[in-house]
């Protein structure tokens, strides 16, 4: 009589089926494998890892570049002539690509943790390749058109570096569970050594990286300088149309200490406020003067300029997504805005025209910054009280020789040390454009005296730097984090290799790794437990039958439920 006895009854493994099914379309048990990953699949794993890292940097770049979204849209406008928010499709595709690739990375780590063979499905390979190609094209495009914006990354790390370090340390510490499992299950000592060296190198780098993290916000709070003045750039252009009376009125409500604007001279010699070269973006010139819409703004006379509406475009385009938050009365005022007419007689020189307007306005000269280098000596003679300001970064000696007491620069043009040196030499710095609280906080801690902002309504809500930490407090924080991480990693490695360590410490010179693996998993069933059970059963059967006899096996497969042992 022949009995058919199943060797192993397998439990349903829904989680494992989902992991292998989503990653490689291996939904069935017989489709899965515990063999070593092929070289081709290893290559794709490295491509996936590289794509994830690149998308992580790309995503971080656009997250921190939020401060300069308007600058990016303005660059697109100069190229296309059409105003639109070009950051929306970039952010949408970046977020979607990063989420997709990060999900695949998590699935790949689950494969490694469970000892499953990596086999990325061809549809995912197409998706990863598309994400990689799109990101590379984006990086090249930004490098060609907006190269200076890459400086936002090291600047932002002054605000986020300590916290990103903690997050990276937590992630690498969590990965120790997978690394310890791989080392415990590895059969080749070379593989164990390589894995340990790579992991320990990354871990050691994270432990010492705080020595190279610098931030002006790591300082003694008692040395913090007064809050930087906020200058409204073209008024408050995020909540009112730029360079209009209502925009300047709204910025005054936000407690700004001054205005920054651009002056253009009309064809008949009247100064007016204009940032762009033409009038298409900020007026209805296409409707009033369609045949002249592409002409330079300075080619219009003052009579023509007074016919243009400078507020309807703001309600229509909503460039900063703020129109829904405006009241009905504010929308009515915005719709009726025009260019502010300065009250002054006509002169032949644009410098004289502008100076005359300043002198007739009643504004004290000590509150006006003159930034134009042309005929600076003549301006100093006619209006000696104006604050002579340079738009170019110069040496201290050059500034003192030119009698320039202030510089107006983009925020990425000076370092923290240069800010302190200029401050000690009584050279005030005004940096533009500062819209985000984190950047304002970093510049505040650096000692900047003033910033120019398109969002004074946002900076008004920043009464203190976003974070401030004493150097000894930061040192204590990262040393404690390193010690906790090290203790957790040591504990994980001991736990993962507990039974091997126990057998070695017990004085046993020989042991069966399969028995150790089997007894090491008494709580939960896993792939290794099932395989070890089957191997041990075969080992016992062989020992019972003897060396002269072999058990009768029919199509045995460790990973299917089709294996049987037949005996009489």
Coordinates of C-alpha atoms in Angstrom, one line a residue:
X1 CA 0.0 0.0 0.0
X2 CA 1.4 3.4 -1.0
X3 CA 0.5 6.5 1.0
X4 CA 0.8 10.0 -0.4
X5 CA 1.8 12.4 2.3
X6 CA 2.2 16.1 1.6
X7 CA 5.7 17.3 2.7
X8 CA 4.6 20.8 3.6
X9 CA 1.2 22.6 3.9
X10 CA 1.7 26.2 2.8
X11 CA -0.2 29.1 4.4
X12 CA -1.6 31.9 2.3
X13 CA 0.9 34.7 2.0
X14 CA -1.2 37.6 0.7
X15 CA 1.4 40.2 1.7
X16 CA 4.2 38.4 -0.1
X17 CA 2.0 37.9 -3.1
X18 CA 1.2 41.6 -3.3
X19 CA 4.8 42.6 -2.9
X20 CA 6.1 40.3 -5.7
X21 CA 3.0 40.8 -7.8
X22 CA 3.1 44.6 -7.9
X23 CA 6.9 44.7 -8.3
X24 CA 7.4 41.9 -10.9
X25 CA 3.9 40.6 -11.7
X26 CA 4.7 37.4 -9.8
X27 CA 1.4 36.7 -8.1
X28 CA 1.6 32.9 -8.0
X29 CA 3.8 30.9 -5.7
X30 CA 5.5 29.0 -8.5
X31 CA 6.5 32.3 -10.1
X32 CA 8.6 33.4 -7.2
X33 CA 12.2 32.4 -6.6
X34 CA 14.8 32.6 -3.9
X35 CA 17.7 32.3 -6.4
X36 CA 20.3 35.0 -6.7
X37 CA 19.2 38.1 -8.6
X38 CA 20.5 38.1 -12.2
X39 CA 23.1 40.6 -13.3
X40 CA 20.6 42.2 -15.6
X41 CA 18.1 42.7 -12.8
X42 CA 20.9 44.0 -10.5
X43 CA 21.6 46.6 -13.2
X44 CA 18.0 47.7 -13.1
X45 CA 18.1 47.8 -9.4
X46 CA 21.0 50.3 -9.5
X47 CA 19.1 52.3 -12.2
X48 CA 16.1 52.4 -9.8
X49 CA 18.3 53.5 -6.9
X50 CA 20.0 56.2 -9.0
X51 CA 16.6 57.5 -10.3
X52 CA 15.3 57.6 -6.8
X53 CA 18.3 59.7 -5.5
X54 CA 18.1 62.0 -8.5
X55 CA 14.3 62.5 -8.1
X56 CA 14.9 63.1 -4.4
X57 CA 17.3 66.0 -5.1
X58 CA 15.0 67.3 -7.9
X59 CA 12.0 67.2 -5.6
X60 CA 13.9 68.9 -2.8
X61 CA 15.1 71.6 -5.3
X62 CA 11.6 72.5 -6.4
X63 CA 10.3 72.4 -2.8
X64 CA 12.8 74.9 -1.6
X65 CA 12.6 77.0 -4.9
X66 CA 9.1 78.0 -3.8
X67 CA 10.6 81.3 -2.8
X68 CA 11.4 82.1 -6.4
X69 CA 8.4 80.7 -8.3
X70 CA 7.4 84.1 -9.5
X71 CA 10.9 84.7 -10.9
X72 CA 10.7 81.4 -12.8
X73 CA 7.3 82.3 -14.2
X74 CA 8.7 85.7 -15.3
X75 CA 11.6 83.9 -17.1
X76 CA 9.0 81.8 -19.0
X77 CA 7.0 85.0 -19.8
X78 CA 10.0 86.7 -21.3
X79 CA 10.5 83.6 -23.6
X80 CA 7.0 82.9 -24.6
X81 CA 5.1 86.2 -24.2
X82 CA 2.3 84.4 -22.3
X83 CA 1.9 84.6 -18.6
X84 CA 1.2 81.3 -16.9
X85 CA 2.2 79.4 -13.8
X86 CA 4.8 77.1 -15.2
X87 CA 5.6 75.5 -11.8
X88 CA 2.2 73.7 -11.6
X89 CA 3.0 71.0 -14.3
X90 CA 6.6 70.7 -13.0
X91 CA 5.5 70.1 -9.4
X92 CA 2.7 67.7 -10.5
X93 CA 5.0 65.5 -12.6
X94 CA 7.8 65.6 -10.0
X95 CA 5.6 64.6 -7.2
X96 CA 4.0 61.8 -9.2
X97 CA 7.4 60.5 -10.4
X98 CA 9.0 60.7 -7.0
X99 CA 6.0 58.9 -5.4
X100 CA 6.1 56.1 -8.0
X101 CA 9.9 55.5 -7.8
X102 CA 9.9 55.7 -4.0
X103 CA 7.1 53.0 -4.0
X104 CA 9.2 50.8 -6.2
X105 CA 12.2 51.3 -3.9
X106 CA 10.2 50.2 -0.9
X107 CA 9.0 47.1 -2.8
X108 CA 12.6 46.3 -3.8
X109 CA 13.7 46.6 -0.1
X110 CA 10.9 44.3 0.9
X111 CA 12.1 41.8 -1.7
X112 CA 15.6 41.9 -0.2
X113 CA 14.3 41.6 3.3
X114 CA 12.2 38.5 2.4
X115 CA 15.0 36.9 0.4
X116 CA 13.0 37.1 -2.9
X117 CA 14.7 37.4 -6.2
X118 CA 14.5 40.9 -7.7
X119 CA 12.7 40.9 -11.0
X120 CA 11.3 44.3 -12.0
X121 CA 8.4 44.0 -14.5
X122 CA 9.0 45.5 -18.0
X123 CA 6.3 48.1 -17.5
X124 CA 8.0 49.4 -14.4
X125 CA 11.3 49.5 -16.3
X126 CA 9.7 51.7 -18.9
X127 CA 8.2 53.9 -16.1
X128 CA 11.6 54.2 -14.3
X129 CA 13.4 55.0 -17.6
X130 CA 10.8 57.6 -18.4
X131 CA 11.1 59.2 -14.9
X132 CA 14.9 59.2 -15.2
X133 CA 14.9 60.7 -18.7
X134 CA 12.4 63.4 -17.8
X135 CA 14.3 64.4 -14.7
X136 CA 17.6 64.6 -16.6
X137 CA 16.0 66.8 -19.2
X138 CA 14.6 69.0 -16.4
X139 CA 17.9 69.3 -14.7
X140 CA 19.6 70.3 -18.0
X141 CA 16.9 72.8 -18.8
X142 CA 17.2 74.5 -15.4
X143 CA 20.9 74.5 -15.7
X144 CA 20.7 76.4 -19.0
X145 CA 17.9 78.9 -18.2
X146 CA 17.9 79.3 -14.4
X147 CA 21.4 78.3 -13.3
X148 CA 21.6 80.7 -10.4
X149 CA 18.7 78.9 -8.7
X150 CA 20.9 75.9 -7.9
X151 CA 22.3 78.1 -5.1
X152 CA 19.0 77.6 -3.2
X153 CA 20.1 74.0 -2.3
X154 CA 23.2 74.8 -0.2
X155 CA 21.4 77.9 1.3
X156 CA 18.4 75.9 2.2
X157 CA 20.6 73.3 3.9
X158 CA 21.5 75.9 6.4
X159 CA 17.9 75.8 7.5
X160 CA 17.1 72.1 7.0
X161 CA 20.5 70.4 7.3
X162 CA 20.3 69.4 11.0
X163 CA 16.8 68.0 10.6
X164 CA 17.6 66.2 7.3
X165 CA 20.6 64.6 9.1
X166 CA 18.3 63.2 11.8
X167 CA 15.9 61.8 9.2
X168 CA 18.7 60.2 7.2
X169 CA 20.2 58.7 10.4
X170 CA 16.8 57.2 11.3
X171 CA 16.4 55.8 7.8
X172 CA 19.9 54.2 7.8
X173 CA 19.3 52.8 11.3
X174 CA 16.1 51.2 10.2
X175 CA 17.9 49.7 7.2
X176 CA 20.2 47.8 9.6
X177 CA 17.4 45.2 10.1
X178 CA 17.7 44.3 6.4
X179 CA 21.5 44.5 6.4
X180 CA 21.7 42.3 9.5
X181 CA 19.4 39.7 7.9
X182 CA 21.4 39.6 4.7
X183 CA 24.6 39.1 6.7
X184 CA 23.1 36.4 8.8
X185 CA 21.7 34.5 5.7
X186 CA 24.7 35.0 3.4
X187 CA 26.8 31.9 2.7
X188 CA 29.8 33.7 1.2
X189 CA 32.1 35.5 3.6
X190 CA 33.1 37.9 0.9
X191 CA 29.6 39.1 0.4
X192 CA 29.2 39.6 4.2
X193 CA 32.4 41.7 4.3
X194 CA 31.4 43.8 1.4
X195 CA 27.9 44.5 2.7
X196 CA 29.2 45.4 6.1
X197 CA 31.9 47.7 4.8
X198 CA 29.4 49.6 2.6
X199 CA 26.9 49.9 5.4
X200 CA 29.4 50.9 8.0
X201 CA 30.9 53.5 5.6
X202 CA 27.5 55.2 5.1
X203 CA 26.8 55.0 8.8
X204 CA 30.1 56.5 9.8
X205 CA 29.6 59.3 7.3
X206 CA 26.3 60.1 8.9
X207 CA 27.8 60.1 12.4
X208 CA 30.4 62.7 11.5
X209 CA 28.6 64.8 9.0
X210 CA 27.4 67.3 11.7
X211 CA 31.0 68.4 11.9
X212 CA 30.5 69.9 8.4
X213 CA 27.0 71.3 8.9
X214 CA 27.1 75.0 9.2
X215 CA 24.1 77.2 9.9
X216 CA 23.8 80.8 11.1
X217 CA 20.9 79.7 13.2
X218 CA 23.2 77.6 15.4
X219 CA 24.2 80.5 17.6
X220 CA 23.9 82.1 21.0
X221 CA 20.4 83.8 21.0
X222 CA 21.8 86.7 22.9
X223 CA 23.8 87.7 19.8
X224 CA 20.8 87.7 17.5
X225 CA 20.6 91.0 15.7
X226 CA 17.3 93.0 15.4
X227 CA 14.6 91.8 13.0
X228 CA 15.5 92.8 9.4
X229 CA 13.5 95.5 7.8
X230 CA 11.0 94.3 5.1
X231 CA 10.9 96.4 1.9
X232 CA 7.8 95.9 -0.3
X233 CA 9.0 95.0 -3.8
X234 CA 6.6 96.8 -6.1
X235 CA 4.3 97.1 -3.1
X236 CA 2.6 93.9 -2.1
X237 CA 2.3 92.1 -5.5
X238 CA 1.0 88.8 -4.1
X239 CA -2.2 90.4 -2.8
X240 CA -2.6 93.4 -5.1
X241 CA -1.5 94.3 -8.6
X242 CA 2.1 95.5 -8.6
X243 CA 3.2 99.1 -8.8
X244 CA -0.3 100.5 -8.1
X245 CA -1.6 102.7 -5.3
X246 CA -3.5 99.8 -3.8
X247 CA -0.4 97.6 -3.8
X248 CA 1.6 100.2 -1.9
X249 CA -1.3 100.8 0.5
X250 CA -1.6 97.1 1.3
X251 CA 2.1 96.8 1.9
X252 CA 2.0 99.6 4.4
X253 CA -0.7 97.7 6.2
X254 CA 1.9 94.9 6.5
X255 CA 4.3 97.2 8.4
X256 CA 6.9 97.5 5.6
X257 CA 9.7 100.0 6.1
X258 CA 10.0 101.0 2.5
X259 CA 9.3 100.3 -1.1
X260 CA 11.4 99.0 -4.0
X261 CA 10.2 99.8 -7.5
X262 CA 11.4 100.3 -11.1
X263 CA 11.1 103.7 -12.8
X264 CA 10.5 104.1 -16.5
X265 CA 10.3 107.4 -18.4
X266 CA 7.5 107.9 -20.9
X267 CA 8.2 109.2 -24.4
X268 CA 7.1 112.7 -23.2
X269 CA 9.4 112.6 -20.2
X270 CA 7.0 111.6 -17.4
X271 CA 8.4 109.0 -14.9
X272 CA 6.1 106.1 -14.1
X273 CA 6.5 102.7 -12.3
X274 CA 7.1 99.7 -14.6
X275 CA 8.9 96.4 -14.0
X276 CA 8.6 94.8 -17.5
X277 CA 9.9 96.0 -20.8
X278 CA 6.4 96.1 -22.3
X279 CA 2.9 96.5 -20.9
X280 CA 1.3 93.2 -21.9
X281 CA 1.5 91.4 -18.6
X282 CA 0.3 94.1 -16.2
X283 CA -2.2 96.1 -18.3
X284 CA -5.0 95.8 -20.8
X285 CA -2.8 97.2 -23.6
X286 CA -3.9 94.4 -25.9
X287 CA -7.4 95.7 -25.8
X288 CA -6.8 99.4 -25.8
X289 CA -3.8 99.6 -28.2
X290 CA -3.6 96.1 -29.9
X291 CA -1.3 97.3 -32.6
X292 CA 1.2 98.7 -30.1
X293 CA 1.1 95.9 -27.5
X294 CA 4.6 94.6 -28.1
X295 CA 6.3 98.1 -28.1
X296 CA 8.5 99.1 -25.2
X297 CA 6.7 100.7 -22.3
X298 CA 8.8 103.9 -22.6
X299 CA 7.5 104.5 -26.2
X300 CA 4.0 105.4 -24.8
X301 CA 3.2 109.0 -23.8
X302 CA 1.6 109.8 -20.4
X303 CA -1.8 110.4 -21.9
X304 CA -1.9 106.9 -23.4
X305 CA -0.6 105.3 -20.2
X306 CA -3.5 106.9 -18.2
X307 CA -6.0 105.0 -20.4
X308 CA -4.7 101.6 -19.3
X309 CA -6.1 99.5 -16.6
X310 CA -3.5 98.0 -14.3
X311 CA -5.6 95.8 -12.1
X312 CA -7.9 93.6 -14.2
X313 CA -5.1 91.3 -15.3
X314 CA -4.5 90.5 -11.6
X315 CA -8.0 89.3 -11.1
X316 CA -8.0 87.4 -14.3
X317 CA -4.6 85.6 -14.1
X318 CA -4.4 85.2 -10.3
X319 CA -0.6 84.9 -10.5
X320 CA -0.2 84.0 -6.9
X321 CA -3.4 82.0 -6.2
X322 CA -4.5 84.7 -3.8
X323 CA -7.6 86.3 -5.5
X324 CA -10.1 83.9 -3.8
X325 CA -9.0 85.2 -0.4
X326 CA -9.7 88.8 -1.4
X327 CA -12.9 90.6 -0.3
X328 CA -15.4 92.0 -2.8
X329 CA -14.3 95.6 -2.0
X330 CA -10.7 94.7 -2.5
X331 CA -11.5 93.1 -5.9
X332 CA -13.4 96.3 -6.9
X333 CA -10.5 98.5 -6.0
X334 CA -8.0 96.3 -7.9
X335 CA -10.1 96.3 -11.0
X336 CA -10.0 100.1 -11.1
X337 CA -6.3 100.5 -10.6
X338 CA -4.1 102.6 -13.0
X339 CA -0.5 103.7 -13.0
X340 CA 0.2 106.3 -10.2
X341 CA 0.7 109.8 -11.8
X342 CA 3.6 111.7 -10.2
X343 CA 2.9 115.4 -9.9
X344 CA 5.9 117.2 -11.4
X345 CA 6.8 119.5 -14.4
X346 CA 8.4 118.1 -17.5
X347 CA 12.2 118.0 -17.9
X348 CA 14.5 116.8 -20.6
X349 CA 16.8 114.5 -18.5
X350 CA 15.3 111.3 -17.0
X351 CA 17.6 111.7 -14.0
X352 CA 16.4 115.2 -13.4
X353 CA 12.8 114.1 -13.9
X354 CA 13.1 111.3 -11.3
X355 CA 15.0 113.5 -8.8
X356 CA 12.4 116.2 -9.2
X357 CA 9.6 113.7 -8.4
X358 CA 11.4 112.6 -5.3
X359 CA 12.1 116.2 -4.2
X360 CA 8.5 117.2 -4.8
X361 CA 7.0 114.2 -3.1
X362 CA 8.1 115.4 0.3
X363 CA 9.8 112.1 1.1
X364 CA 13.0 112.7 3.1
X365 CA 16.1 111.9 1.0
X366 CA 17.5 109.7 3.7
X367 CA 14.7 107.3 3.0
X368 CA 15.4 107.0 -0.7
X369 CA 17.9 104.5 -2.2
X370 CA 19.5 105.5 -5.5
X371 CA 20.7 102.4 -7.3
X372 CA 21.7 103.6 -10.8
X373 CA 25.4 103.9 -11.3
X374 CA 25.0 106.3 -14.2
X375 CA 25.8 109.9 -13.3
X376 CA 26.0 109.0 -9.6
X377 CA 28.3 112.0 -8.9
X378 CA 25.7 114.4 -10.4
X379 CA 22.9 112.8 -8.4
X380 CA 25.0 113.2 -5.2
X381 CA 25.4 116.9 -5.9
X382 CA 21.7 117.5 -6.6
X383 CA 20.4 115.3 -3.8
X384 CA 23.2 114.6 -1.3
X385 CA 20.9 113.0 1.2
X386 CA 20.0 110.0 -1.0
X387 CA 21.3 106.6 0.1
X388 CA 23.8 105.6 -2.5
X389 CA 23.2 101.9 -3.2
X390 CA 25.0 99.6 -5.5
X391 CA 23.4 96.7 -7.4
X392 CA 26.8 95.1 -8.0
X393 CA 28.8 93.3 -5.4
X394 CA 31.9 95.3 -4.8
X395 CA 34.9 95.1 -2.5
X396 CA 34.8 97.2 0.7
X397 CA 37.6 99.4 -0.6
X398 CA 35.6 100.1 -3.8
X399 CA 32.4 100.9 -1.9
X400 CA 34.2 103.3 0.4
X401 CA 35.9 105.1 -2.5
X402 CA 32.5 105.5 -4.2
X403 CA 30.9 106.6 -1.0
X404 CA 28.3 103.8 -1.3
X405 CA 26.8 102.8 2.0
X406 CA 24.4 100.1 0.9
X407 CA 24.2 97.2 -1.5
X408 CA 21.0 95.7 -3.0
X409 CA 21.8 92.1 -4.1
X410 CA 20.1 88.8 -4.8
X411 CA 20.2 86.7 -1.7
X412 CA 22.5 84.1 -3.2
X413 CA 25.3 86.6 -4.0
X414 CA 26.7 86.9 -0.4
X415 CA 27.7 84.4 2.2
X416 CA 27.2 84.5 5.9
X417 CA 30.8 85.6 6.5
X418 CA 30.5 88.3 3.9
X419 CA 27.3 89.6 5.5
X420 CA 29.1 89.9 8.8
X421 CA 32.2 91.6 7.3
X422 CA 30.0 94.2 5.5
X423 CA 28.1 94.8 8.7
X424 CA 31.3 95.4 10.7
X425 CA 32.3 97.9 8.0
X426 CA 29.0 99.7 8.3
X427 CA 27.8 98.6 4.8
X428 CA 24.1 97.7 5.0
X429 CA 22.8 94.9 2.9
X430 CA 19.3 94.6 1.4
X431 CA 18.8 91.2 -0.2
X432 CA 16.0 90.3 -2.6
X433 CA 13.7 88.5 -3.3
X434 CA 12.8 86.9 0.1
X435 CA 9.3 85.5 0.3
X436 CA 9.6 82.3 2.4
X437 CA 9.9 82.4 6.3
X438 CA 12.8 79.9 6.3
X439 CA 14.9 82.1 4.0
X440 CA 14.0 85.2 6.0
X441 CA 15.0 83.3 9.2
X442 CA 18.4 82.3 7.8
X443 CA 19.2 85.8 6.6
X444 CA 18.0 87.2 10.0
X445 CA 20.5 84.9 11.8
X446 CA 23.2 85.9 9.3
X447 CA 22.8 89.6 10.3
X448 CA 21.2 91.1 7.2
X449 CA 19.7 94.5 7.9
X450 CA 16.9 94.4 5.4
X451 CA 15.2 92.2 2.8
X452 CA 13.1 93.1 -0.3
X453 CA 10.0 90.9 -0.5
X454 CA 7.0 90.3 -2.7
X455 CA 5.2 88.7 0.3
X456 CA 5.3 91.2 3.2
X457 CA 2.0 89.7 4.4
X458 CA 3.8 86.4 4.9
X459 CA 7.0 87.8 6.6
X460 CA 4.8 89.9 8.9
X461 CA 3.9 86.6 10.6
X462 CA 7.6 85.9 11.4
X463 CA 8.4 87.6 14.7
X464 CA 11.3 85.3 15.5
X465 CA 13.5 83.0 13.4
X466 CA 11.9 79.6 12.6
X467 CA 14.5 77.9 14.8
X468 CA 17.5 78.9 16.9
X469 CA 19.8 76.6 18.7
X470 CA 22.9 77.1 20.9
X471 CA 26.0 75.3 19.6
X472 CA 26.3 73.1 22.7
X473 CA 22.6 72.1 22.4
X474 CA 23.1 71.1 18.8
X475 CA 26.2 69.1 19.7
X476 CA 24.3 67.3 22.5
X477 CA 21.5 66.5 20.1
X478 CA 23.5 64.9 17.3
X479 CA 25.8 63.0 19.7
X480 CA 22.8 61.6 21.5
X481 CA 21.2 60.7 18.2
X482 CA 24.4 58.9 17.1
X483 CA 24.7 57.0 20.4
X484 CA 21.0 55.9 20.2
X485 CA 21.4 54.9 16.6
X486 CA 24.6 52.8 17.4
X487 CA 22.8 51.1 20.3
X488 CA 19.8 50.2 18.2
X489 CA 22.0 48.9 15.3
X490 CA 24.0 46.7 17.7
X491 CA 20.8 45.4 19.2
X492 CA 19.4 44.5 15.8
X493 CA 22.6 42.7 14.7
X494 CA 22.6 40.7 18.0
X495 CA 18.9 39.8 17.6
X496 CA 19.4 38.8 14.0
X497 CA 22.4 36.6 14.7
X498 CA 21.4 35.6 18.3
X499 CA 21.3 31.8 17.7
X500 CA 24.5 31.7 15.8
X501 CA 26.2 33.6 18.6
X502 CA 24.6 31.4 21.2
X503 CA 25.9 28.2 19.5
X504 CA 29.4 29.6 19.1
X505 CA 29.5 30.7 22.7
X506 CA 28.3 27.3 24.0
X507 CA 31.5 25.7 22.8
X508 CA 30.0 23.7 19.9
X509 CA 32.6 23.2 17.2
X510 CA 30.1 22.0 14.7
X511 CA 26.5 22.9 14.1
X512 CA 23.9 22.7 11.4
X513 CA 23.1 26.2 10.1
X514 CA 19.7 24.9 9.0
X515 CA 18.8 23.9 12.5
X516 CA 19.9 27.3 13.7
X517 CA 17.8 29.0 11.1
X518 CA 14.8 26.8 11.9
X519 CA 15.0 27.3 15.6
X520 CA 15.6 31.1 15.2
X521 CA 12.1 31.6 13.8
X522 CA 9.8 30.1 16.4
X523 CA 7.2 32.9 16.3
X524 CA 6.5 33.5 12.6
X525 CA 6.6 31.3 9.5
X526 CA 8.7 32.6 6.6
X527 CA 10.3 31.4 3.4
X528 CA 13.5 30.4 5.3
X529 CA 11.5 28.4 7.9
X530 CA 9.6 26.4 5.2
X531 CA 12.8 25.6 3.3
X532 CA 14.7 24.6 6.4
X533 CA 11.8 22.3 7.5
X534 CA 11.8 20.5 4.2
X535 CA 15.6 20.1 4.2
X536 CA 15.6 18.7 7.7
X537 CA 12.8 16.2 6.8
X538 CA 14.9 15.0 3.9
X539 CA 17.9 14.8 6.1
X540 CA 16.1 12.6 8.6
X541 CA 14.6 10.4 5.8
X542 CA 18.0 9.8 4.4
X543 CA 19.5 9.0 7.8
X544 CA 16.6 6.5 8.4
X545 CA 16.9 4.8 5.0
X546 CA 20.7 4.6 5.1
X547 CA 23.4 5.2 2.7
X548 CA 22.4 2.3 0.4
X549 CA 18.8 3.5 -0.2
X550 CA 17.4 6.7 -1.6
X551 CA 13.9 8.0 -0.9
X552 CA 11.6 8.0 -3.9
X553 CA 10.8 11.6 -4.9
X554 CA 8.6 12.7 -7.7
X555 CA 9.1 16.2 -9.0
X556 CA 10.0 17.8 -5.7
X557 CA 9.8 21.6 -5.7
X558 CA 10.5 23.6 -2.6
X559 CA 8.2 26.4 -3.6
X560 CA 5.1 24.5 -4.8
X561 CA 2.7 22.2 -3.0
X562 CA 3.3 19.4 -5.4
X563 CA 6.0 17.5 -3.6
X564 CA 5.3 14.1 -2.1
X565 CA 7.2 11.3 -0.3
X566 CA 6.0 7.9 -1.1
X567 CA 6.6 4.9 1.2
X568 CA 5.2 1.5 1.8

